[in-house]
Short mmCIF file of C-alpha atoms in Angstrom, two decimals:
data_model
loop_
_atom_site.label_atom_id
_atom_site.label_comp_id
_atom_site.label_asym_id
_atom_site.label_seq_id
_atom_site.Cartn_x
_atom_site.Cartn_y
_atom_site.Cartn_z
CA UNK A 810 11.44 -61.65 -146.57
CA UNK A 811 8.78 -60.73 -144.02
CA UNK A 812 8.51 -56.87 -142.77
CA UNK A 813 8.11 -58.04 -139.40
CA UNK A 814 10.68 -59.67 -138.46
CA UNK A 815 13.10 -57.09 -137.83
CA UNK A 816 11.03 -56.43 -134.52
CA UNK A 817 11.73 -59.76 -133.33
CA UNK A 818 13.27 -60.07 -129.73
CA UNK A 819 15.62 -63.06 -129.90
CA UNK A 820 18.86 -64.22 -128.39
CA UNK A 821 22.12 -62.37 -129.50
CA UNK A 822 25.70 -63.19 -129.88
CA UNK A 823 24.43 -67.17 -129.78
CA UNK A 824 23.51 -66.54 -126.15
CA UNK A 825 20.69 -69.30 -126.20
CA UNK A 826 20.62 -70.54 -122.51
CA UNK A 827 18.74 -67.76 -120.50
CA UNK A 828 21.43 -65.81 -118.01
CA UNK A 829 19.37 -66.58 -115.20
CA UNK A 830 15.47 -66.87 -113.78
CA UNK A 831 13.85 -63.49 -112.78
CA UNK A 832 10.96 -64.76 -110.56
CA UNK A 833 10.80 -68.05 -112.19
CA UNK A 834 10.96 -66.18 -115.93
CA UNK A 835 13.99 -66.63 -118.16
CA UNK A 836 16.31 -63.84 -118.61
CA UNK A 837 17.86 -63.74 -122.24
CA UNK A 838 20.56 -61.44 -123.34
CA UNK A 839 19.20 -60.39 -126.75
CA UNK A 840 19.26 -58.33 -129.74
CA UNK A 841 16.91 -55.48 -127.69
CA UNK A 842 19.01 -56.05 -124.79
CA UNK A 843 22.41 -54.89 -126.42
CA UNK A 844 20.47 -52.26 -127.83
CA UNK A 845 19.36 -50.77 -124.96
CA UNK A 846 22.82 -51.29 -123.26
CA UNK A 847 24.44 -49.23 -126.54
CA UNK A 848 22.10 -46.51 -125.89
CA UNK A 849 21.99 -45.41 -122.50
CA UNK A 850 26.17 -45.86 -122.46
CA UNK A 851 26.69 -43.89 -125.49
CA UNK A 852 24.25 -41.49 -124.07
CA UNK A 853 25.54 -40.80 -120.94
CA UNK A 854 28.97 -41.20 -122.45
CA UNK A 855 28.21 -38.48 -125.35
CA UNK A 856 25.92 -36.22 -122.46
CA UNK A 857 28.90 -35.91 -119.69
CA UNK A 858 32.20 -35.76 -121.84
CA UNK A 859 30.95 -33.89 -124.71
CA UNK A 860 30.81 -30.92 -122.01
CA UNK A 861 33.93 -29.88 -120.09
CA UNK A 862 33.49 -27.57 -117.23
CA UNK A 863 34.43 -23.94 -117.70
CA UNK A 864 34.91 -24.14 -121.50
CA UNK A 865 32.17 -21.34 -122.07
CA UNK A 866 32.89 -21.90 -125.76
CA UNK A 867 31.22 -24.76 -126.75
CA UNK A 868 32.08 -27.29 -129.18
CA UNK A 869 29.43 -28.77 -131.82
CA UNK A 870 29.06 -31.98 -129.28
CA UNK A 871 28.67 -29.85 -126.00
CA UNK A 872 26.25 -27.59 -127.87
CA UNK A 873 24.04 -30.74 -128.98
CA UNK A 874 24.11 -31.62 -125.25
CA UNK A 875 23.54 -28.06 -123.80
CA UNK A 876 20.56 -27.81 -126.24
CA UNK A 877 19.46 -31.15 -125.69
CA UNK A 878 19.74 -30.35 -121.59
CA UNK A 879 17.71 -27.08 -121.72
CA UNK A 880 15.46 -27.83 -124.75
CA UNK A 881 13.92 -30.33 -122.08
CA UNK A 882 14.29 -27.86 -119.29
CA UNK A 883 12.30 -25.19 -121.25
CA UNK A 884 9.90 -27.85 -121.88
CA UNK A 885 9.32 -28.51 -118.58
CA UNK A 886 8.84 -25.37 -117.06
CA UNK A 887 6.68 -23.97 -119.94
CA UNK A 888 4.26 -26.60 -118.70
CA UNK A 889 4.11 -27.15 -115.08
CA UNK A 890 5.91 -23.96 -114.28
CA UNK A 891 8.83 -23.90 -111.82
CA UNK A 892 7.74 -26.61 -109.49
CA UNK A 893 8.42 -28.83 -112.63
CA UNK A 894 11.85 -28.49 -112.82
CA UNK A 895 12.56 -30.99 -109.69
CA UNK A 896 11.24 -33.60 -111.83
CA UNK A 897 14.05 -32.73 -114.07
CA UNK A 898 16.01 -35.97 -114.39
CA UNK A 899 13.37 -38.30 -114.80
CA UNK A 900 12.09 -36.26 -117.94
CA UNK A 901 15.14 -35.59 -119.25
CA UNK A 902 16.56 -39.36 -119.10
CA UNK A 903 12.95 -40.45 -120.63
CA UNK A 904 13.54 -37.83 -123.54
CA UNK A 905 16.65 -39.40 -124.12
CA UNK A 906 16.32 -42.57 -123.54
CA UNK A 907 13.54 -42.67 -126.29
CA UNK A 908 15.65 -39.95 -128.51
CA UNK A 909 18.63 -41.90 -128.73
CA UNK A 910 16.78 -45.44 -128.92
CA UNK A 911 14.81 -43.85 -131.85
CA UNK A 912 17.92 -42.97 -133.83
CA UNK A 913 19.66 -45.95 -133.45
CA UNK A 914 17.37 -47.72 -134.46
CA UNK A 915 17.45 -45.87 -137.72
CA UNK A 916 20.87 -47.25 -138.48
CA UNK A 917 19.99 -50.64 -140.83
CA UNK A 918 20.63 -54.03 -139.52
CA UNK A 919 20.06 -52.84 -135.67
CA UNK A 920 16.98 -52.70 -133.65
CA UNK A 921 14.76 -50.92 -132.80
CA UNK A 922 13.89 -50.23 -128.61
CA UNK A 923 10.34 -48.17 -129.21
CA UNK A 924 9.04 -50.40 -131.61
CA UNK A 925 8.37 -53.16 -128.90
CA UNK A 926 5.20 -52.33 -126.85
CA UNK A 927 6.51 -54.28 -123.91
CA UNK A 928 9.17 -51.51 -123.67
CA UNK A 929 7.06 -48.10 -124.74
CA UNK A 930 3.89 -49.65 -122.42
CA UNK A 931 6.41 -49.63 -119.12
CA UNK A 932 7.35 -46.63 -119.85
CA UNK A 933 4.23 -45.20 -120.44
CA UNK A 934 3.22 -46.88 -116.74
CA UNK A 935 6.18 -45.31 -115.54
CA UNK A 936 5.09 -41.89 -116.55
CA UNK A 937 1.54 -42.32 -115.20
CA UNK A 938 2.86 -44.29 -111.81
CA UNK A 939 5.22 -41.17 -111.05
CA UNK A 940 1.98 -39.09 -111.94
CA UNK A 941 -0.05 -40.36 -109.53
CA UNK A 942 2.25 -40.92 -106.65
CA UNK A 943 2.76 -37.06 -107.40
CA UNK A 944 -0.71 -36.03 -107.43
CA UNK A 945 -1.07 -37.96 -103.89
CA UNK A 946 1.71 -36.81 -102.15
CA UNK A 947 1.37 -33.46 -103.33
CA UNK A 948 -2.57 -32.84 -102.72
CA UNK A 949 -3.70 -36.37 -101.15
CA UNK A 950 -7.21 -37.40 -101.29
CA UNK A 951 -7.87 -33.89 -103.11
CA UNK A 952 -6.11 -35.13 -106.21
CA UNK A 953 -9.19 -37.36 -106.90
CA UNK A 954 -10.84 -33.66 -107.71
CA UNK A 955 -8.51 -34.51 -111.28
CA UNK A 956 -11.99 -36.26 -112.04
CA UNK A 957 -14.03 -33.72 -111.13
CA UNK A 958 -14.25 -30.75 -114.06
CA UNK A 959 -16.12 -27.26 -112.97
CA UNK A 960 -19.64 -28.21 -114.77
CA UNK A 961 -23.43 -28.40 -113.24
CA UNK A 962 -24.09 -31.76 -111.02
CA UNK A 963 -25.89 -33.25 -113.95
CA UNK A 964 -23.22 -33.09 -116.42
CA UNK A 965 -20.46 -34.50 -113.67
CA UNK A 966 -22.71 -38.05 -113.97
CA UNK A 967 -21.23 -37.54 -117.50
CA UNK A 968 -17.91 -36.03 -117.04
CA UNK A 969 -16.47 -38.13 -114.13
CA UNK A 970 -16.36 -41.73 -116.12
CA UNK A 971 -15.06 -39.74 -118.98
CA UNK A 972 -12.33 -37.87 -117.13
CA UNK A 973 -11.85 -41.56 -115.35
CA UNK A 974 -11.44 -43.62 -118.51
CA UNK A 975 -9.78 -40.80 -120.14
CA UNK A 976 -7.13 -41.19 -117.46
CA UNK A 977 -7.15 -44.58 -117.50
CA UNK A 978 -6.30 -44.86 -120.97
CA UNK A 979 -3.04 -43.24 -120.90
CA UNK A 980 -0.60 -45.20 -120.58
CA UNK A 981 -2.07 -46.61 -123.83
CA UNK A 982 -2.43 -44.09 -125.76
CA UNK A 983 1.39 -42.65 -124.65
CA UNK A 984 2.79 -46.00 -125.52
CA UNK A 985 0.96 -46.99 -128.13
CA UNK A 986 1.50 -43.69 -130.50
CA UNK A 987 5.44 -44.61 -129.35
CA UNK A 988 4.98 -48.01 -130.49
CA UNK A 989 2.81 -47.62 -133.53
CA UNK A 990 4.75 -44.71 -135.15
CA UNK A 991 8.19 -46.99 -134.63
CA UNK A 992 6.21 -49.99 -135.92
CA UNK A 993 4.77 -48.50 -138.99
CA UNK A 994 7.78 -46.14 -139.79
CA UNK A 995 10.42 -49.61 -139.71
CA UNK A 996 7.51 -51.74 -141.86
CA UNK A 997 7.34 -49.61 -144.48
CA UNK A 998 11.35 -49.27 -145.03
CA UNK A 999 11.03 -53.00 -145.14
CA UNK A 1000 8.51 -53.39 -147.48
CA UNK A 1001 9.87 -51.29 -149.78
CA UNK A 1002 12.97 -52.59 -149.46
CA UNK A 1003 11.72 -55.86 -150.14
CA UNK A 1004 10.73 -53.94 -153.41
CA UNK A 1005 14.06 -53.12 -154.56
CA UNK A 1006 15.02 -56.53 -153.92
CA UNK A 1007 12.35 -58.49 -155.81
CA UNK A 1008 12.45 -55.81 -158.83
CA UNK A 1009 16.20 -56.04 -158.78
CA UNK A 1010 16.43 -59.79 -159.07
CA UNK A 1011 13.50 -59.74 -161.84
CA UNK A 1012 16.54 -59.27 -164.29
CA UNK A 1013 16.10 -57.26 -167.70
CA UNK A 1014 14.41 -53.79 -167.79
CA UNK A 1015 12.36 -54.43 -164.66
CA UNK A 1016 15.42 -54.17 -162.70
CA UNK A 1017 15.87 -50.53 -163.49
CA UNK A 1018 12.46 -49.79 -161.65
CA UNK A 1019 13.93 -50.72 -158.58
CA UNK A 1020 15.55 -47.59 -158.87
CA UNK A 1021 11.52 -46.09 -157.54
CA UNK A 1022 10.92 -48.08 -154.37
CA UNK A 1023 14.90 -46.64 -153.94
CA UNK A 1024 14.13 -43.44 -154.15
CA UNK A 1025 11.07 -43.86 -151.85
CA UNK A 1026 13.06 -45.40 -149.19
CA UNK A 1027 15.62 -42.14 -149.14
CA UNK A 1028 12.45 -40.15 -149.03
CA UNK A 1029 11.30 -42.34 -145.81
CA UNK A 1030 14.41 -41.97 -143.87
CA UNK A 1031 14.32 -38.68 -143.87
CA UNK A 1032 10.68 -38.40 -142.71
CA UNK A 1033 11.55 -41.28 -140.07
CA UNK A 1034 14.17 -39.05 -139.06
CA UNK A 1035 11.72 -36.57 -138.07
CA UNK A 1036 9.55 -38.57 -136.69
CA UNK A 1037 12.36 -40.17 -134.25
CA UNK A 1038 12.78 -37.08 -133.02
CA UNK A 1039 8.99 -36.04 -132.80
CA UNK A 1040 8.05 -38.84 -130.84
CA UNK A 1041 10.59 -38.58 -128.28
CA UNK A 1042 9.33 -34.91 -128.24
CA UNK A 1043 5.66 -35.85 -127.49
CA UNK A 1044 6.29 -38.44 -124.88
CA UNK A 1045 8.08 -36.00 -123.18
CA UNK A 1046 6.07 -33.43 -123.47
CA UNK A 1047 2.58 -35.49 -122.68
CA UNK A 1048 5.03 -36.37 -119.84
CA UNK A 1049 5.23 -32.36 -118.76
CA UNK A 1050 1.31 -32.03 -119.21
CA UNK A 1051 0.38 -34.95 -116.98
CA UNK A 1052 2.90 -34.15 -114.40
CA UNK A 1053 1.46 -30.07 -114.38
CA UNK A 1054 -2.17 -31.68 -113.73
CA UNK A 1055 -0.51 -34.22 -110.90
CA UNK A 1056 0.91 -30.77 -109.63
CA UNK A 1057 -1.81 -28.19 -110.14
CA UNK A 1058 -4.84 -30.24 -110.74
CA UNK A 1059 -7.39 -28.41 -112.83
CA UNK A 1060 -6.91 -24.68 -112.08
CA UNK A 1061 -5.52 -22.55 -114.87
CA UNK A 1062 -3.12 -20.22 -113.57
CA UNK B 378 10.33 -67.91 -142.29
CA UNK B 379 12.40 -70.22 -139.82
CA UNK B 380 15.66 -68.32 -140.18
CA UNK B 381 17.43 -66.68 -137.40
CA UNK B 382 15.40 -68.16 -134.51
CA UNK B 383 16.01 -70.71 -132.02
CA UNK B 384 12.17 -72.45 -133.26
CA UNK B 385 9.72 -72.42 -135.43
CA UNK B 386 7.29 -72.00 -132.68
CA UNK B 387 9.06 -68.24 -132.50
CA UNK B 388 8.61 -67.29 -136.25
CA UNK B 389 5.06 -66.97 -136.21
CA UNK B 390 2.86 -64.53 -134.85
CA UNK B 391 3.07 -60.86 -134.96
CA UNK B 392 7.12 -59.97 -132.66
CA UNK B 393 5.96 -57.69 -130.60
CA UNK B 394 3.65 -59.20 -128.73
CA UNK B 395 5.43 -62.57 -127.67
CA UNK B 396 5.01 -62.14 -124.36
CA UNK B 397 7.58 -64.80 -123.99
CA UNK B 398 9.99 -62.45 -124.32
CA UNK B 399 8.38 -59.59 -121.98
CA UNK B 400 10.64 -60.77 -118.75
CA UNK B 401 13.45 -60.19 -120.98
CA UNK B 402 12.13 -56.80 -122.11
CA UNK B 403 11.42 -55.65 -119.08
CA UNK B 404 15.02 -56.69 -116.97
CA UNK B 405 16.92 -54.92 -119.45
CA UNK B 406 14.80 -51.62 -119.63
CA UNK B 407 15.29 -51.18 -116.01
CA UNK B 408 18.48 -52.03 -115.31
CA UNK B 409 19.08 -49.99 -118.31
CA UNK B 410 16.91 -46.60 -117.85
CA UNK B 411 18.10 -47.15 -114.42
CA UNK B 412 21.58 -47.06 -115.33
CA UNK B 413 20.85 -43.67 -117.52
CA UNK B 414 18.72 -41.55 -115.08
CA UNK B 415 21.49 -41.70 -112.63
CA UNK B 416 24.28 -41.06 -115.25
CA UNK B 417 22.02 -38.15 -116.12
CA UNK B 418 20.65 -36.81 -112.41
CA UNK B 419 24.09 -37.59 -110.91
CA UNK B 420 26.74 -36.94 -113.54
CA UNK B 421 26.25 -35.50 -116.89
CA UNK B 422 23.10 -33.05 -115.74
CA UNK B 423 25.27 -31.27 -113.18
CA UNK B 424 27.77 -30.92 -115.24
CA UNK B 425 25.65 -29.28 -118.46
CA UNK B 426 24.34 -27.42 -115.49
CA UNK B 427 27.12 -26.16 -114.37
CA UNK B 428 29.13 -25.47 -117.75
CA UNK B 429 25.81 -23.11 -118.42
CA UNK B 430 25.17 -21.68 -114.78
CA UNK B 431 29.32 -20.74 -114.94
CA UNK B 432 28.75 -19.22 -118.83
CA UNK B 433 25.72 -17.15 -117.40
CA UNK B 434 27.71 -15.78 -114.41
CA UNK B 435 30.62 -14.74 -116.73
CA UNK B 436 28.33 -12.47 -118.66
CA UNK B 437 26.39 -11.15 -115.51
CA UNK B 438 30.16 -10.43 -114.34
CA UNK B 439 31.12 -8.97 -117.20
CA UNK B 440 28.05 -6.97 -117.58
CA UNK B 441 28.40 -5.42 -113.99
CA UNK B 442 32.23 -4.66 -114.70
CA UNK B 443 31.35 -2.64 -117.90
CA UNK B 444 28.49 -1.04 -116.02
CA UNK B 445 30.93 -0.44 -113.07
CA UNK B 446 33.37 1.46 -115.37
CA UNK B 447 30.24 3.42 -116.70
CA UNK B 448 29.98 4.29 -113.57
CA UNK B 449 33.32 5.26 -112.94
CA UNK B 450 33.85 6.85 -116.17
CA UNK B 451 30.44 9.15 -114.89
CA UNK B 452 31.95 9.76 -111.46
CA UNK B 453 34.81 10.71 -113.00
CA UNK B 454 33.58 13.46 -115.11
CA UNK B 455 31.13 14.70 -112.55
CA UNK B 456 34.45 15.39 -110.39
CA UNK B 457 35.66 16.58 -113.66
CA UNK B 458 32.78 19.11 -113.63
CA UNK B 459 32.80 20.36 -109.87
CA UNK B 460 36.21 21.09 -110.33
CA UNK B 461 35.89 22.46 -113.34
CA UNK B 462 33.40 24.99 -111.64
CA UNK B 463 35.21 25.30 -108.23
CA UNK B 464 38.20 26.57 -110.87
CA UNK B 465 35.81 29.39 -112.23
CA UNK B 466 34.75 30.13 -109.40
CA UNK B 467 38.06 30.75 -107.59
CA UNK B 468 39.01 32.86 -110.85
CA UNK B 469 36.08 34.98 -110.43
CA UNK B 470 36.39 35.45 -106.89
CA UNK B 471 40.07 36.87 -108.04
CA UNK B 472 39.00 38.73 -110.78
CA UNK B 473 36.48 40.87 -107.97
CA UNK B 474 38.49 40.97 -105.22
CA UNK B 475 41.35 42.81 -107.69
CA UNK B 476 38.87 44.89 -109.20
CA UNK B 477 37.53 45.92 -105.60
CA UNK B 478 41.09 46.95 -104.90
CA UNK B 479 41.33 49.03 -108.49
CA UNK B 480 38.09 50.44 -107.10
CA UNK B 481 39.16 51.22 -103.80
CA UNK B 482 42.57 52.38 -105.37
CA UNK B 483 41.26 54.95 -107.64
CA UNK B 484 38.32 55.76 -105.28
CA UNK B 485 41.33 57.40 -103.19
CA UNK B 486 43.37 58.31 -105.58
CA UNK B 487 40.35 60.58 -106.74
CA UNK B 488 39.93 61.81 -103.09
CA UNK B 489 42.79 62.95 -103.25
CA UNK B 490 42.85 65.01 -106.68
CA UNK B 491 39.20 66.13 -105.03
CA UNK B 492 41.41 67.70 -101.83
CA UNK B 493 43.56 68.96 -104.27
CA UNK B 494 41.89 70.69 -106.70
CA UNK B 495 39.74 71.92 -103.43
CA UNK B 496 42.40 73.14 -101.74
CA UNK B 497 43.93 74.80 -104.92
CA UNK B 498 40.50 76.10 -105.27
CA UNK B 499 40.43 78.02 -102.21
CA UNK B 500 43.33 79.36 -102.36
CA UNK B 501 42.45 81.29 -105.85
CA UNK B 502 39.33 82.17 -104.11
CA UNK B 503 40.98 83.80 -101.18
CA UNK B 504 43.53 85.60 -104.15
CA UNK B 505 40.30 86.63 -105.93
CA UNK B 506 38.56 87.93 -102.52
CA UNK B 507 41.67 89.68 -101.50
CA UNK B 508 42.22 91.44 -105.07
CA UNK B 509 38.60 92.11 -104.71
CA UNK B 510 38.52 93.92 -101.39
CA UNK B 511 42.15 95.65 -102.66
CA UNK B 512 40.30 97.22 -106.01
CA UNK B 513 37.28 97.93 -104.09
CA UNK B 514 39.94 100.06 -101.88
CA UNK B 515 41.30 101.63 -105.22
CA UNK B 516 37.77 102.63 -106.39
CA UNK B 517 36.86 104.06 -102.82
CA UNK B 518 40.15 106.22 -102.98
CA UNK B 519 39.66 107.45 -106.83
CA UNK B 520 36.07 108.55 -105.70
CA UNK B 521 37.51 110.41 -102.87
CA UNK B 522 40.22 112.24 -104.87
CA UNK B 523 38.01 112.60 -107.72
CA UNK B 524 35.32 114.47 -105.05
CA UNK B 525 38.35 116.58 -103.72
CA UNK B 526 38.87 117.56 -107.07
CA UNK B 527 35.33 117.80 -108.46
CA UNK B 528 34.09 120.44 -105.51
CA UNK B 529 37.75 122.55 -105.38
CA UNK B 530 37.22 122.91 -109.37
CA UNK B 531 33.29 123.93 -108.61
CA UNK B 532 33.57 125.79 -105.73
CA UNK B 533 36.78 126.43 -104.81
CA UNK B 534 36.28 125.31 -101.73
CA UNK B 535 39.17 122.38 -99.95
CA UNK B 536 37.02 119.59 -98.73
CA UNK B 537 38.72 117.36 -96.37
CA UNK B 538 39.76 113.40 -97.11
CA UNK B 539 37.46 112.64 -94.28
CA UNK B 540 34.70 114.96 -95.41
CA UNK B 541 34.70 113.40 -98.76
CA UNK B 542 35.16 109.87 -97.73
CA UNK B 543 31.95 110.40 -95.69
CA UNK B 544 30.25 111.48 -98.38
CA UNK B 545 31.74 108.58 -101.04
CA UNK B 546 30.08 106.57 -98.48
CA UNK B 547 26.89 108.10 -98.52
CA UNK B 548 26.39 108.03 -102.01
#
C-alpha cells in the first residue's frame, strides 16, 4: 500500500471524460473537487443557519460560529488595527475555507484539500496578490518603501535584496508550511497504518503488536487535530501581518 | 500500484505535483472559495454580525435602564430629603411663631400684674403718707397740751394754744 497515494487527484464517481476544456485544459470532476464542494456548502450551511437572528442565547452550533466569526475578527484587528477589519470577509472565508478543508480531511477514506500544493500555492498567491494591490492603492509608488528598512545607506545595499527576496518568497513559504504540515501529518497515519496491517496479517503472536502502531495512530489524530486547526490559524494570521505591512508599511505605531 | 487510476502513467510520481491535474485544481478552488466568500461576506457574516451587534445592544439597554432607575431611585430620595426638611422646617417655623405669641402673651399679661401691683402700690403709699401726716398731727397736738400743762403745773401761768403751738414749733 503506498503512503502517497491518498493525495492523488483523480476522477470521482467514474467521471472519466473531462466536463469540459478551460482554455484548452481538461476540466475533471474529481475526488478534490467534491471535496472542496462538501466544504464550502457545509460551511456556509453550518455558518448562516447555526445562528438565528435575535436568539441572544446561543446554542452550542451558533456559539462555534460566533467564536469562529470574532476569533478571526479579533485576529484581525489585533494586527492591522481597525482599518483591517474591511478586509474582513476575505480573511475570514480563507480561515475557513482551510479550517474546514483541514478537518475533513481528517475523516478516513476522504481527501484532503491542503495537502495539494496546487491548491495551498493559489492561495498563498491570493493572499500576496490582495497584498500588493493593497499596498498600491493604499500608498502607490510609496509602498515600494516596504523594501526599504530605517538602516545607514551602506547596509540598505544589503537589506533591500533581502527585504525583496524575503517578499518574494512568500507565497512559498505560506503555502508550503500549509502543504507540508497536511502532507507529512496524512503520510505518517498511512504508514503506520500500513503497520497495523502488515503486523496484523503476520498471523501468530506478531499480530498482537499491531496493537503499537494502533495506539500510535490514536496518538497522531489527536496531534493532527491540532495541527488542522493551527495551520488554518497561521495562514490566517500571516494573512493579518502581511495585510498590516500592505496597510501601514514599516512604521510601528 | 495501478489500482484506482485511469493509467499507469498516473501511478507514478510523487500526487501532488502532477501538474496534469493543476487545471482541475485550480477551476474548482475558485469556483469554490468563490462560492464561500460570498456565502460568508453576503449571508452568514451579517447575520453572526448582527445576532452579536443585537446581543450587545440588549445589554447596553439594559445597562442604561438599571442605571436609569438608579437614577430615579436617587431623585427620588433627594425629593424625599427636601421634603423631608421643608417638613421641619415648617414645624419649626410653628413651633416659634406660637412661642412668640406665649411670649407676647405673658409679656402683657405681666404688664398688667406690673400696673397692678403699681397701682395697688400707690394707693398704700398714699394710706401710709396720709396716716403719716395724721400722727404727725397727733404728736404736734400732745406736745401742745403737754406744754399747756407742763408751764400751768410750773408756773401757774395759762399759756395760750397758739402761744404754745408757736413754741412746739420752735423747738
Amino acid at each position: 500500500m503506498n503512503p502517497m497515494e491518498q493525495f492523488t487527484v483523480k476522477p470521482a464517481f467514474g467521471l472519466d471524460h473531462p466536463l469540459f476544456l478551460l482554455g484548452g485544459h481538461p476540466i475533471y470532476f474529481t475526488n478534490q473537487a467534491f471535496l472542496m464542494i462538501l466544504v464550502v456548502v457545509l460551511s456556509a450551511l453550518f455558518l448562516t443557519f447555526a445562528v438565528k437572528p435575535g436568539r441572544l442565547v446561543p446554542t452550542r452550533g451558533q456559539s462555534m460560529a460566533e467564536v469562529s466569526y470574532e476569533f478571526v475578527a479579533n485576529m484581525i484587528h489585533s494586527a492591522t488595527g481597525e482599518d483591517g477589519l474591511k478586509y474582513f470577509p476575505f480573511v475570514f472565508t480563507l480561515f475557513i475555507f482551510v479550517l474546514a478543508s483541514n478537518f475533513f480531511g481528517m475523516i478516513p477514506g476522504s481527501f484532503t484539500v491542503t495537502s495539494q500544493i496546487a491548491v495551498t500555492l493559489a492561495l498563498a498567491c491570493l493572499v500576496v496578490g490582495l497584498v500588493i494591490v493593497v499596498g498600491f492603492m493604499k500608498h502607490g509608488l510609496g509602498f515600494l518603501k516596504l523594501f526599504v528598512p530605517h538602516a545607514p545607506w551602506y547596509l540598505l545595499i544589503l537589506l533591500i535584496p533581502i527585504e525583496v527576496i524575503s517578499f518574494l518568497t512568500r507565497p512559498i513559504s505560506l503555502s508550503v508550511r500549509l502543504f507540508a504540515n497536511m502532507l507529512a501529518g496524512h503520510t505518517m497515519l498511512a504508514v503506520f497504518g500500513g503497520f497495523v496491517v502488515s503486523l496484523g496479517a503476520a498471523g501468530g503472536l506478531i499480530s498482537g503488536l499491531a496493537i503499537a502502531p494502533m495506539l500510535l495512530i490514536v496518538a497522531i489524530m489527536l496531534l493532527e487535530l491540532l495541527v488542522a486547526f493551527l495551520q488554518a490559524y497561521v495562514f490566517a494570521i500571516l494573512t493579518c501581518i502581511y495585510l498590516n505591512e500592505a496597510l501601514h508599511l514599516h512604521d510601528h505605531h | 500500484m495501478a489500482e484506482g487510476t485511469t493509467s499507469t502513467e498516473e501511478a507514478k510520481g510523487f500526487p501532488p505535483f502532477k501538474t496534469e491535474t493543476f487545471p482541475s485544481q485550480f477551476f474548482w478552488l475558485a469556483v469554490t472559495f468563490a462560492f464561500l466568500f460570498v456565502m460568508l461576506w453576503k449571508v452568514a457574516g451579517p447575520r453572526i454580525q448582527g445576532v452579536i451587534a443585537s446581543r450587545r445592544g440588549a445589554i447596553n439597554s439594559d445597562i442604561a435602564a438599571a442605571q436609569k432607575a438608579r437614577g430615579d431611585a436617587e431623585n427620588a430620595s433627594a425629593a424625599y430629603q427636601t421634603a423631608l426638611a421643608g417638613a421641619r422646617a415648617r414645624a419649626n417655623a410653628h413651633a416659634e411663631e406660637n412661642r412668640q405669641k406665649l411670649n407676647g402673651e405673658i409679656a402683657k399679661a405681666k404688664a398688667a400684674a406690673d400696673a397692678e401691683a403699681q397701682a395697688a402700690m400707690s394707693a398704700a403709699q398714699a394710706r401710709i403718707d396720709a396716716t403719716q401726716v395724721a400722727a404727725r398731727g397727733a404728736v404736734a397736738a400732745a406736745a401742745q397740751e403737754a406744754a399747756i400743762a407742763i408751764v400751768a403745773r410750773l408756773t401757774g401761768d395759762t399759756v395760750s394754744n397758739a402761744e404754745a403751738a408757736a413754741a412746739v414749733k420752735e423747738s
